[in-house]
Amino acid sequence: MNYQMNRIMLMDLYELTMAQAWFDQGLGDLEACFDVFFRKVPENGGYAIMGGIEDLVQYLQEIKFSPDNLSYLKSTNLFHDDFLNYLRDMDFTCSVYAVREGSVIFPNEPIVKVVGPIIQAQIVETMILLLVNHQSLISTKASRLRLAAGKRQVLEFGARRAQGYTAALMGARAAYIGGMDGSSCLASGEFFQVPVGGTMAHSFVQSFPTEYEAFVAYAKSFPDNAVLLVDTYSVLNSGLPNAIRVHKEVLAPMGKKLKGIRIDSGDLTWLSQEARKRLDAAGLSDVKITVSNSLDEYIIRDLQMQGAMIDAYGVGERLITAHNEPVFGGVYKLSGIRRKGEPHFEPKMKISENHEKVTNPGSKTLLRFYDNETDKAMADLILLEDEDLQPYYHGQEIEIFDPIQTWKRKILHNYRVRRMLEPLMENGRVVAKSYSLQELRDFCQQEMASLWPSIKRFENPQTYYVDLSPRLWQVKHEFLEKHSKRNN
């Protein structure tokens, strides 16, 4: 069966049932504002990395129901002809804003904003969350691996364990932005110019009468890139001696050198230390040692602390599936509505028994403050879109406060300001800036450098300030008070 599809149909049913009800009530053109945000950093970390924006822009340009789509919808017996004709003629005219891909992001702040006719803005919910959640999750995991490995090389090896082929492809791209040095996935190289790398599998070694013969064959085929997998039988008793022998008997006579070995099992610290000693003793101090085998940032950190002699890491399933916490909990919530002719959005918010699920109302923007002396990020401030931003751009001293624990306050001064939400589309027309993949990766590393080490800790990181402007805080609490009285 051919599963190639128009991605507009990757939506939840309720998006169209609600849309038809709005249509029936004559509310199809009611303007709405929706926010994407997340409530918790994966693995209790201190930050996340924004992902999926390039793919999102591509998707937004594809939004058009095909005759086949409409035929299927009619067959469900849920939708009437007038509504299906509306969908047939619908052009996407929303304005969309998002935080730049590769940026560090934090809980409860708007990272994508969609403004436009409520039906159009609602039916993109599933795909926006799918794209942003998945790629932000992988970029965040990759950035943690980058932190653990320091200056050592780290490659993404996870395609065979990814949850679907698109997850393998887009995951490799997201991992590269987050800090990986390359990928074993050839498609990521072809489509996105991600550097690709790899060696051999155990099956290659096993397919020859002896390990030595396997290594000879591989070295002859790839004399400039001979990296040999040495743990099929025994790293120290077989694999490593045979690799050294191949260098001396095959590569050196050709004027070539063994490039590296890979170890995929066993005590990686001890084996790498012993391998380094023996390689150095054989005059092969330039040969790199790569390790794999269900690695993650915690294992890599421990290997580094134990003095492992490792030059490169191959990380597979625990990166491409974000194994430790494989969900990025981004949500898509209505924050305001505006009828034709009205200048401002009427604030809307979800009220919950759990305070962490109470949303922030209104059409908003997001500012980030950087200390002029250290160039470190100081705090993020969520404001209503129509607030005057000039005092912030002119460096006026301001006091920010925790929106829940309001007694926690901080004075900001001597700062510069960055407006975080960039336009992707204006009234359905693409205006997004175009960045190369390398530019996004470099930008992500700059973003990571803007964080204090305490925020980047794996355990008990410092909480970064994300606060509400006084006016937004007041609007939120007036809304809560009004609805509290209404329900009493």
Tab-separated table of C-alpha atoms in Angstrom:
chain	number	residue	atom	x	y	z
A	1	MET	CA	0.000	0.000	0.000
A	2	ASN	CA	1.225	3.498	-0.842
A	3	TYR	CA	1.208	5.675	2.282
A	4	GLN	CA	2.373	8.846	0.536
A	5	MET	CA	-0.147	11.414	1.707
A	6	ASN	CA	-1.179	15.005	1.761
A	7	ARG	CA	0.038	16.037	5.213
A	8	ILE	CA	-3.068	18.156	5.792
A	9	MET	CA	-4.787	14.891	6.753
A	10	LEU	CA	-2.343	14.305	9.585
A	11	MET	CA	-4.757	15.813	12.071
A	12	ASP	CA	-7.005	14.594	14.852
A	13	LEU	CA	-10.672	14.119	14.004
A	14	TYR	CA	-11.825	16.673	16.550
A	15	GLU	CA	-10.136	19.448	14.608
A	16	LEU	CA	-12.587	18.977	11.746
A	17	THR	CA	-15.665	18.225	13.855
A	18	MET	CA	-15.078	21.477	15.749
A	19	ALA	CA	-14.432	23.231	12.437
A	20	GLN	CA	-17.771	22.123	11.022
A	21	ALA	CA	-19.583	23.278	14.158
A	22	TRP	CA	-17.894	26.704	13.898
A	23	PHE	CA	-18.829	26.803	10.215
A	24	ASP	CA	-22.441	25.952	10.989
A	25	GLN	CA	-22.569	28.800	13.509
A	26	GLY	CA	-21.117	31.273	11.033
A	27	LEU	CA	-17.881	31.540	13.006
A	28	GLY	CA	-15.453	30.257	10.381
A	29	ASP	CA	-13.834	33.671	10.012
A	30	LEU	CA	-13.606	34.367	13.750
A	31	GLU	CA	-9.958	35.303	14.303
A	32	ALA	CA	-8.111	33.214	16.870
A	33	CYS	CA	-4.702	33.217	18.496
A	34	PHE	CA	-3.119	29.888	19.473
A	35	ASP	CA	0.127	29.313	21.375
A	36	VAL	CA	2.498	26.354	21.407
A	37	PHE	CA	4.396	25.908	24.655
A	38	PHE	CA	5.688	23.094	26.837
A	39	ARG	CA	5.398	22.675	30.579
A	40	LYS	CA	8.432	20.589	31.507
A	41	VAL	CA	11.940	20.066	30.146
A	42	PRO	CA	12.665	16.415	29.301
A	43	GLU	CA	14.671	14.506	31.928
A	44	ASN	CA	14.190	17.367	34.409
A	45	GLY	CA	16.780	19.397	32.543
A	46	GLY	CA	17.211	23.136	32.699
A	47	TYR	CA	16.613	24.011	29.044
A	48	ALA	CA	15.417	22.645	25.695
A	49	ILE	CA	16.345	23.292	22.059
A	50	MET	CA	13.836	24.561	19.499
A	51	GLY	CA	13.410	22.243	16.532
A	52	GLY	CA	11.231	21.529	13.517
A	53	ILE	CA	10.822	25.041	12.138
A	54	GLU	CA	12.070	24.460	8.586
A	55	ASP	CA	9.781	21.438	8.273
A	56	LEU	CA	6.920	23.490	9.735
A	57	VAL	CA	7.313	26.220	7.100
A	58	GLN	CA	7.271	23.567	4.380
A	59	TYR	CA	4.101	22.017	5.810
A	60	LEU	CA	2.295	25.345	6.065
A	61	GLN	CA	2.827	25.875	2.338
A	62	GLU	CA	1.207	22.508	1.545
A	63	ILE	CA	-2.144	23.151	3.222
A	64	LYS	CA	-4.785	22.336	0.645
A	65	PHE	CA	-7.438	19.610	0.697
A	66	SER	CA	-7.296	17.363	-2.367
A	67	PRO	CA	-10.292	15.719	-4.068
A	68	ASP	CA	-9.229	12.397	-2.540
A	69	ASN	CA	-9.115	13.959	0.930
A	70	LEU	CA	-12.600	15.386	0.510
A	71	SER	CA	-13.925	12.112	-0.885
A	72	TYR	CA	-12.668	10.287	2.185
A	73	LEU	CA	-14.172	12.878	4.537
A	74	LYS	CA	-17.515	12.558	2.795
A	75	SER	CA	-17.380	8.763	3.223
A	76	THR	CA	-17.249	9.136	7.011
A	77	ASN	CA	-20.816	10.547	6.978
A	78	LEU	CA	-19.728	13.158	9.526
A	79	PHE	CA	-19.415	16.202	7.272
A	80	HIS	CA	-22.005	17.877	5.088
A	81	ASP	CA	-21.440	19.149	1.558
A	82	ASP	CA	-21.429	22.861	2.366
A	83	PHE	CA	-18.596	22.388	4.837
A	84	LEU	CA	-16.658	20.134	2.453
A	85	ASN	CA	-17.011	22.801	-0.254
A	86	TYR	CA	-15.627	25.333	2.240
A	87	LEU	CA	-12.608	23.092	2.823
A	88	ARG	CA	-12.161	22.613	-0.931
A	89	ASP	CA	-11.935	26.367	-1.522
A	90	MET	CA	-9.977	27.196	1.630
A	91	ASP	CA	-6.598	28.909	1.319
A	92	PHE	CA	-4.369	29.126	4.377
A	93	THR	CA	-4.195	32.793	5.368
A	94	CYS	CA	-2.912	32.648	8.954
A	95	SER	CA	0.099	34.491	10.291
A	96	VAL	CA	2.590	32.260	12.096
A	97	TYR	CA	5.473	33.211	14.373
A	98	ALA	CA	8.094	30.988	15.993
A	99	VAL	CA	11.303	30.998	17.972
A	100	ARG	CA	14.285	30.484	15.675
A	101	GLU	CA	15.330	26.855	15.240
A	102	GLY	CA	18.345	26.012	17.409
A	103	SER	CA	17.376	28.489	20.147
A	104	VAL	CA	17.349	27.490	23.784
A	105	ILE	CA	13.765	27.533	25.067
A	106	PHE	CA	12.102	27.174	28.440
A	107	PRO	CA	8.791	25.968	29.911
A	108	ASN	CA	5.545	27.936	29.645
A	109	GLU	CA	6.720	30.488	27.093
A	110	PRO	CA	5.167	30.761	23.621
A	111	ILE	CA	7.493	29.120	21.087
A	112	VAL	CA	5.024	29.138	18.170
A	113	LYS	CA	2.051	31.473	17.691
A	114	VAL	CA	-0.677	31.077	15.067
A	115	VAL	CA	-3.085	33.932	14.327
A	116	GLY	CA	-5.895	33.706	11.805
A	117	PRO	CA	-9.366	32.340	11.030
A	118	ILE	CA	-10.219	29.915	13.801
A	119	ILE	CA	-10.894	26.926	11.537
A	120	GLN	CA	-7.566	27.309	9.770
A	121	ALA	CA	-5.680	27.907	12.990
A	122	GLN	CA	-7.247	24.842	14.634
A	123	ILE	CA	-6.673	22.300	11.880
A	124	VAL	CA	-2.878	22.754	11.925
A	125	GLU	CA	-2.614	21.783	15.610
A	126	THR	CA	-1.585	18.155	15.205
A	127	MET	CA	1.098	18.693	12.580
A	128	ILE	CA	2.619	21.686	14.351
A	129	LEU	CA	2.913	19.691	17.554
A	130	LEU	CA	4.158	16.605	15.738
A	131	LEU	CA	6.963	18.522	14.011
A	132	VAL	CA	8.002	20.744	16.907
A	133	ASN	CA	7.715	18.107	19.637
A	134	HIS	CA	9.733	15.440	17.854
A	135	GLN	CA	12.552	17.574	16.534
A	136	SER	CA	12.860	19.680	19.700
A	137	LEU	CA	13.109	16.449	21.695
A	138	ILE	CA	15.968	15.084	19.566
A	139	SER	CA	17.833	18.399	19.367
A	140	THR	CA	17.602	18.711	23.146
A	141	LYS	CA	18.941	15.192	23.680
A	142	ALA	CA	21.754	15.835	21.218
A	143	SER	CA	22.767	19.011	23.037
A	144	ARG	CA	23.067	17.054	26.283
A	145	LEU	CA	25.276	14.482	24.568
A	146	ARG	CA	27.384	17.312	23.190
A	147	LEU	CA	27.835	18.682	26.711
A	148	ALA	CA	28.857	15.280	28.058
A	149	ALA	CA	31.347	14.546	25.277
A	150	GLY	CA	33.034	17.943	25.353
A	151	LYS	CA	35.333	18.312	22.340
A	152	ARG	CA	35.239	14.622	21.416
A	153	GLN	CA	33.366	13.617	18.291
A	154	VAL	CA	29.812	12.286	18.614
A	155	LEU	CA	27.894	10.676	15.749
A	156	GLU	CA	24.203	9.789	15.524
A	157	PHE	CA	23.888	6.037	14.808
A	158	GLY	CA	20.174	5.530	15.414
A	159	ALA	CA	18.350	5.054	12.097
A	160	ARG	CA	17.714	1.330	12.650
A	161	ARG	CA	16.083	2.031	16.016
A	162	ALA	CA	14.055	5.099	15.069
A	163	GLN	CA	10.279	4.991	15.331
A	164	GLY	CA	9.633	5.209	11.611
A	165	TYR	CA	11.615	6.363	8.589
A	166	THR	CA	10.680	10.021	8.917
A	167	ALA	CA	11.813	9.917	12.554
A	168	ALA	CA	15.171	8.535	11.374
A	169	LEU	CA	15.603	11.223	8.720
A	170	MET	CA	14.324	14.258	10.616
A	171	GLY	CA	15.878	12.978	13.839
A	172	ALA	CA	19.312	12.923	12.198
A	173	ARG	CA	18.811	16.516	11.075
A	174	ALA	CA	17.645	17.624	14.527
A	175	ALA	CA	20.549	15.797	16.175
A	176	TYR	CA	23.045	17.625	13.959
A	177	ILE	CA	21.548	21.001	14.887
A	178	GLY	CA	21.710	20.029	18.559
A	179	GLY	CA	25.425	19.294	18.377
A	180	MET	CA	26.135	15.911	16.810
A	181	ASP	CA	29.057	15.870	14.393
A	182	GLY	CA	27.300	13.715	11.832
A	183	SER	CA	25.067	10.717	11.214
A	184	SER	CA	25.258	7.189	9.877
A	185	CYS	CA	22.014	7.812	7.942
A	186	LEU	CA	22.798	8.350	4.257
A	187	ALA	CA	19.445	10.008	3.581
A	188	SER	CA	20.318	12.788	6.031
A	189	GLY	CA	23.438	13.455	3.978
A	190	GLU	CA	21.584	13.432	0.672
A	191	PHE	CA	18.662	15.619	1.728
A	192	PHE	CA	20.191	17.872	4.399
A	193	GLN	CA	23.970	17.692	3.845
A	194	VAL	CA	24.525	16.234	7.313
A	195	PRO	CA	28.070	14.777	7.359
A	196	VAL	CA	27.805	10.981	7.221
A	197	GLY	CA	30.104	8.401	8.750
A	198	GLY	CA	30.298	4.761	9.704
A	199	THR	CA	32.422	1.651	9.609
A	200	MET	CA	31.259	-1.954	9.360
A	201	ALA	CA	28.955	-4.381	11.116
A	202	HIS	CA	29.817	-7.647	12.830
A	203	SER	CA	28.245	-9.450	9.866
A	204	PHE	CA	31.116	-8.304	7.645
A	205	VAL	CA	33.692	-9.810	9.978
A	206	GLN	CA	31.676	-12.989	10.401
A	207	SER	CA	31.272	-13.454	6.640
A	208	PHE	CA	34.997	-14.182	6.146
A	209	PRO	CA	36.893	-17.307	7.226
A	210	THR	CA	38.952	-15.231	9.641
A	211	GLU	CA	38.789	-11.803	11.242
A	212	TYR	CA	42.122	-10.917	9.681
A	213	GLU	CA	40.841	-11.659	6.179
A	214	ALA	CA	37.806	-9.476	6.811
A	215	PHE	CA	39.995	-6.592	7.912
A	216	VAL	CA	42.280	-7.031	4.881
A	217	ALA	CA	39.321	-6.917	2.502
A	218	TYR	CA	37.906	-3.784	4.096
A	219	ALA	CA	41.268	-2.022	4.229
A	220	LYS	CA	41.856	-2.714	0.533
A	221	SER	CA	38.458	-1.273	-0.365
A	222	PHE	CA	38.821	1.774	1.915
A	223	PRO	CA	42.547	2.420	2.382
A	224	ASP	CA	41.946	6.079	3.258
A	225	ASN	CA	39.164	5.399	5.731
A	226	ALA	CA	39.909	2.057	7.356
A	227	VAL	CA	38.062	1.968	10.694
A	228	LEU	CA	37.857	-1.621	11.910
A	229	LEU	CA	35.308	-3.143	14.294
A	230	VAL	CA	37.446	-5.105	16.754
A	231	ASP	CA	35.024	-6.732	19.204
A	232	THR	CA	33.419	-9.500	17.123
A	233	TYR	CA	35.474	-12.158	18.910
A	234	SER	CA	37.861	-10.548	21.426
A	235	VAL	CA	39.024	-6.939	21.442
A	236	LEU	CA	42.448	-7.468	22.981
A	237	ASN	CA	43.220	-11.057	21.968
A	238	SER	CA	42.006	-10.944	18.381
A	239	GLY	CA	40.492	-7.740	17.029
A	240	LEU	CA	43.168	-5.263	18.046
A	241	PRO	CA	46.163	-7.480	17.092
A	242	ASN	CA	44.575	-8.133	13.711
A	243	ALA	CA	43.924	-4.431	13.161
A	244	ILE	CA	47.555	-3.595	13.943
A	245	ARG	CA	48.696	-6.415	11.649
A	246	VAL	CA	46.554	-5.087	8.792
A	247	HIS	CA	48.127	-1.674	9.225
A	248	LYS	CA	51.635	-3.103	9.009
A	249	GLU	CA	51.056	-5.699	6.275
A	250	VAL	CA	48.425	-4.032	4.063
A	251	LEU	CA	48.066	-0.306	4.631
A	252	ALA	CA	51.654	0.772	5.354
A	253	PRO	CA	53.019	-0.820	2.148
A	254	MET	CA	50.383	1.235	0.266
A	255	GLY	CA	51.580	4.396	2.001
A	256	LYS	CA	48.341	4.491	4.043
A	257	LYS	CA	47.494	4.385	7.743
A	258	LEU	CA	44.879	2.684	9.866
A	259	LYS	CA	42.388	5.411	10.676
A	260	GLY	CA	40.583	3.946	13.664
A	261	ILE	CA	39.047	1.079	15.563
A	262	ARG	CA	35.545	0.724	16.995
A	263	ILE	CA	34.580	-1.128	20.168
A	264	ASP	CA	30.901	-2.030	20.570
A	265	SER	CA	30.820	-4.076	23.773
A	266	GLY	CA	32.512	-4.765	27.080
A	267	ASP	CA	34.079	-2.457	29.644
A	268	LEU	CA	34.612	0.534	27.410
A	269	THR	CA	36.851	2.387	29.860
A	270	TRP	CA	39.286	-0.470	30.427
A	271	LEU	CA	39.236	-1.693	26.823
A	272	SER	CA	39.879	1.792	25.454
A	273	GLN	CA	42.756	2.319	27.894
A	274	GLU	CA	44.363	-1.000	26.971
A	275	ALA	CA	43.789	-0.418	23.272
A	276	ARG	CA	45.395	3.006	23.495
A	277	LYS	CA	48.489	1.570	25.168
A	278	ARG	CA	48.895	-1.128	22.518
A	279	LEU	CA	48.239	1.189	19.600
A	280	ASP	CA	50.758	3.690	20.923
A	281	ALA	CA	53.307	0.922	21.448
A	282	ALA	CA	52.818	-0.103	17.808
A	283	GLY	CA	53.501	3.458	16.669
A	284	LEU	CA	49.827	4.116	15.934
A	285	SER	CA	49.207	7.058	18.253
A	286	ASP	CA	47.134	8.754	15.527
A	287	VAL	CA	44.616	5.897	15.336
A	288	LYS	CA	41.279	6.996	16.799
A	289	ILE	CA	39.210	4.884	19.173
A	290	THR	CA	35.448	5.019	18.645
A	291	VAL	CA	32.955	3.322	20.966
A	292	SER	CA	29.256	2.520	20.725
A	293	ASN	CA	26.803	0.243	22.625
A	294	SER	CA	23.649	1.902	24.022
A	295	LEU	CA	25.382	5.120	25.047
A	296	ASP	CA	23.740	8.214	26.488
A	297	GLU	CA	24.973	11.414	28.098
A	298	TYR	CA	25.233	9.838	31.561
A	299	ILE	CA	27.360	6.925	30.349
A	300	ILE	CA	29.551	9.253	28.281
A	301	ARG	CA	30.026	11.531	31.281
A	302	ASP	CA	31.044	8.554	33.424
A	303	LEU	CA	33.452	7.258	30.787
A	304	GLN	CA	35.113	10.673	30.653
A	305	MET	CA	35.377	10.830	34.447
A	306	GLN	CA	36.904	7.343	34.545
A	307	GLY	CA	39.681	8.341	32.178
A	308	ALA	CA	38.519	6.371	29.145
A	309	MET	CA	40.786	6.858	26.129
A	310	ILE	CA	37.981	7.475	23.664
A	311	ASP	CA	38.122	9.836	20.693
A	312	ALA	CA	34.587	9.445	19.347
A	313	TYR	CA	31.184	8.136	20.381
A	314	GLY	CA	28.464	6.580	18.266
A	315	VAL	CA	25.065	7.084	19.902
A	316	GLY	CA	22.058	5.233	18.546
A	317	GLU	CA	18.780	4.259	20.159
A	318	ARG	CA	19.089	6.462	23.230
A	319	LEU	CA	19.417	9.546	21.044
A	320	ILE	CA	17.074	8.854	18.145
A	321	THR	CA	14.269	7.768	20.516
A	322	ALA	CA	15.276	10.093	23.402
A	323	HIS	CA	15.225	6.863	25.390
A	324	ASN	CA	15.236	8.295	28.929
A	325	GLU	CA	12.145	10.442	28.330
A	326	PRO	CA	10.792	10.015	24.803
A	327	VAL	CA	8.094	12.711	24.910
A	328	PHE	CA	8.393	16.454	24.469
A	329	GLY	CA	5.182	17.745	25.974
A	330	GLY	CA	4.392	20.685	23.745
A	331	VAL	CA	0.710	21.716	23.734
A	332	TYR	CA	-1.431	23.946	21.499
A	333	LYS	CA	-3.827	26.242	23.334
A	334	LEU	CA	-6.247	28.994	22.386
A	335	SER	CA	-5.205	32.281	23.995
A	336	GLY	CA	-7.494	34.846	22.369
A	337	ILE	CA	-10.304	35.534	19.907
A	338	ARG	CA	-11.188	38.626	17.915
A	339	ARG	CA	-14.284	39.362	15.857
A	340	LYS	CA	-14.112	41.327	12.651
A	341	GLY	CA	-13.515	45.010	13.197
A	342	GLU	CA	-12.242	44.591	16.766
A	343	PRO	CA	-8.747	46.000	17.393
A	344	HIS	CA	-7.726	43.701	20.245
A	345	PHE	CA	-7.967	40.045	21.120
A	346	GLU	CA	-10.321	39.023	23.889
A	347	PRO	CA	-8.122	37.010	26.277
A	348	LYS	CA	-8.892	33.310	26.634
A	349	MET	CA	-7.256	30.823	28.950
A	350	LYS	CA	-7.619	27.314	30.255
A	351	ILE	CA	-8.300	27.140	33.996
A	352	SER	CA	-7.354	23.928	35.764
A	353	GLU	CA	-7.283	22.460	39.252
A	354	ASN	CA	-3.540	22.014	38.661
A	355	HIS	CA	-1.825	25.418	38.618
A	356	GLU	CA	0.834	24.198	36.151
A	357	LYS	CA	-1.916	23.611	33.559
A	358	VAL	CA	-3.352	27.134	33.783
A	359	THR	CA	-2.458	28.895	30.524
A	360	ASN	CA	-1.479	32.489	29.813
A	361	PRO	CA	-4.125	34.606	28.026
A	362	GLY	CA	-3.944	36.979	25.091
A	363	SER	CA	-1.842	37.458	21.965
A	364	LYS	CA	1.696	37.575	23.327
A	365	THR	CA	5.291	38.211	22.445
A	366	LEU	CA	8.491	37.013	24.095
A	367	LEU	CA	11.649	38.920	24.973
A	368	ARG	CA	15.014	37.566	26.123
A	369	PHE	CA	17.407	39.700	28.149
A	370	TYR	CA	21.192	39.269	27.891
A	371	ASP	CA	23.726	40.704	30.322
A	372	ASN	CA	25.949	43.171	28.440
A	373	GLU	CA	28.994	42.289	30.548
A	374	THR	CA	28.826	38.479	30.407
A	375	ASP	CA	26.642	38.011	27.285
A	376	LYS	CA	24.723	35.385	29.287
A	377	ALA	CA	20.951	35.069	29.109
A	378	MET	CA	19.383	36.615	32.220
A	379	ALA	CA	15.645	36.023	31.870
A	380	ASP	CA	12.727	35.750	29.441
A	381	LEU	CA	9.669	37.979	29.695
A	382	ILE	CA	6.247	37.183	28.234
A	383	LEU	CA	4.238	40.282	27.313
A	384	LEU	CA	0.989	41.124	25.579
A	385	GLU	CA	1.581	41.903	21.915
A	386	ASP	CA	0.307	45.482	22.161
A	387	GLU	CA	2.501	46.461	25.131
A	388	ASP	CA	5.056	49.218	24.630
A	389	LEU	CA	8.449	47.528	24.188
A	390	GLN	CA	10.529	50.686	23.818
A	391	PRO	CA	11.527	50.930	27.509
A	392	TYR	CA	13.112	47.474	27.210
A	393	TYR	CA	15.000	48.325	24.028
A	394	HIS	CA	16.309	51.477	25.679
A	395	GLY	CA	17.686	49.513	28.634
A	396	GLN	CA	15.328	50.828	31.299
A	397	GLU	CA	15.909	49.115	34.638
A	398	ILE	CA	13.057	46.684	35.286
A	399	GLU	CA	11.915	44.351	38.017
A	400	ILE	CA	10.715	40.889	37.077
A	401	PHE	CA	8.986	38.407	39.357
A	402	ASP	CA	8.075	34.745	39.407
A	403	PRO	CA	4.464	34.432	38.156
A	404	ILE	CA	3.643	31.801	40.793
A	405	GLN	CA	5.940	32.685	43.687
A	406	THR	CA	5.585	36.416	43.248
A	407	TRP	CA	7.881	37.266	46.170
A	408	LYS	CA	10.814	35.989	44.093
A	409	ARG	CA	11.985	39.093	42.258
A	410	LYS	CA	14.990	40.196	40.228
A	411	ILE	CA	16.195	43.567	38.950
A	412	LEU	CA	17.457	43.652	35.345
A	413	HIS	CA	19.826	46.372	34.169
A	414	ASN	CA	22.728	46.770	31.714
A	415	TYR	CA	21.132	44.381	29.264
A	416	ARG	CA	20.324	43.935	25.590
A	417	VAL	CA	17.023	42.543	24.331
A	418	ARG	CA	16.157	39.971	21.700
A	419	ARG	CA	12.626	39.515	20.398
A	420	MET	CA	12.229	35.749	20.252
A	421	LEU	CA	9.185	35.160	18.033
A	422	GLU	CA	10.148	35.629	14.382
A	423	PRO	CA	7.559	35.763	11.562
A	424	LEU	CA	7.269	32.616	9.453
A	425	MET	CA	4.109	33.573	7.541
A	426	GLU	CA	2.111	36.770	7.214
A	427	ASN	CA	-1.476	36.271	6.031
A	428	GLY	CA	-0.492	32.980	4.426
A	429	ARG	CA	2.610	34.320	2.679
A	430	VAL	CA	5.997	32.874	3.675
A	431	VAL	CA	8.347	35.503	5.105
A	432	ALA	CA	10.599	33.200	7.130
A	433	LYS	CA	14.331	33.793	7.001
A	434	SER	CA	16.252	30.937	5.410
A	435	TYR	CA	19.154	29.375	7.313
A	436	SER	CA	21.538	26.647	6.219
A	437	LEU	CA	21.832	23.593	8.421
A	438	GLN	CA	25.365	24.593	9.398
A	439	GLU	CA	24.143	28.072	10.365
A	440	LEU	CA	21.493	26.505	12.595
A	441	ARG	CA	24.046	24.184	14.224
A	442	ASP	CA	26.482	27.044	14.836
A	443	PHE	CA	23.665	29.188	16.199
A	444	CYS	CA	22.640	26.412	18.593
A	445	GLN	CA	26.183	26.272	19.965
A	446	GLN	CA	26.115	30.055	20.464
A	447	GLU	CA	22.826	29.692	22.305
A	448	MET	CA	24.286	27.015	24.572
A	449	ALA	CA	27.226	29.301	25.306
A	450	SER	CA	24.755	31.979	26.454
A	451	LEU	CA	23.596	29.773	29.357
A	452	TRP	CA	25.306	29.645	32.720
A	453	PRO	CA	26.752	26.180	33.506
A	454	SER	CA	24.298	25.838	36.403
A	455	ILE	CA	21.377	25.787	33.931
A	456	LYS	CA	23.073	23.070	31.870
A	457	ARG	CA	23.552	20.634	34.756
A	458	PHE	CA	22.022	17.190	34.201
A	459	GLU	CA	20.905	16.939	37.823
A	460	ASN	CA	19.142	19.722	39.745
A	461	PRO	CA	19.760	22.504	37.230
A	462	GLN	CA	19.125	26.088	38.210
A	463	THR	CA	15.698	27.291	37.102
A	464	TYR	CA	15.882	29.956	34.416
A	465	TYR	CA	13.621	32.980	34.892
A	466	VAL	CA	10.547	33.034	32.639
A	467	ASP	CA	8.252	35.761	33.877
A	468	LEU	CA	5.101	37.656	32.921
A	469	SER	CA	4.933	41.383	32.392
A	470	PRO	CA	2.954	43.172	35.126
A	471	ARG	CA	0.162	43.884	32.651
A	472	LEU	CA	-0.097	40.269	31.470
A	473	TRP	CA	-0.015	39.062	35.076
A	474	GLN	CA	-2.868	41.453	35.894
A	475	VAL	CA	-4.963	40.331	32.887
A	476	LYS	CA	-4.446	36.714	33.868
A	477	HIS	CA	-5.487	37.218	37.462
A	478	GLU	CA	-8.496	39.359	36.550
A	479	PHE	CA	-9.616	36.537	34.261
A	480	LEU	CA	-9.135	33.969	37.031
A	481	GLU	CA	-10.998	36.116	39.531
A	482	LYS	CA	-13.908	36.742	37.158
A	483	HIS	CA	-14.379	33.057	36.391
A	484	SER	CA	-13.945	32.106	40.011
A	485	LYS	CA	-16.849	34.401	40.952
A	486	ARG	CA	-18.914	33.110	38.053
A	487	ASN	CA	-18.551	29.520	39.271
A	488	ASN	CA	-19.349	30.275	42.924
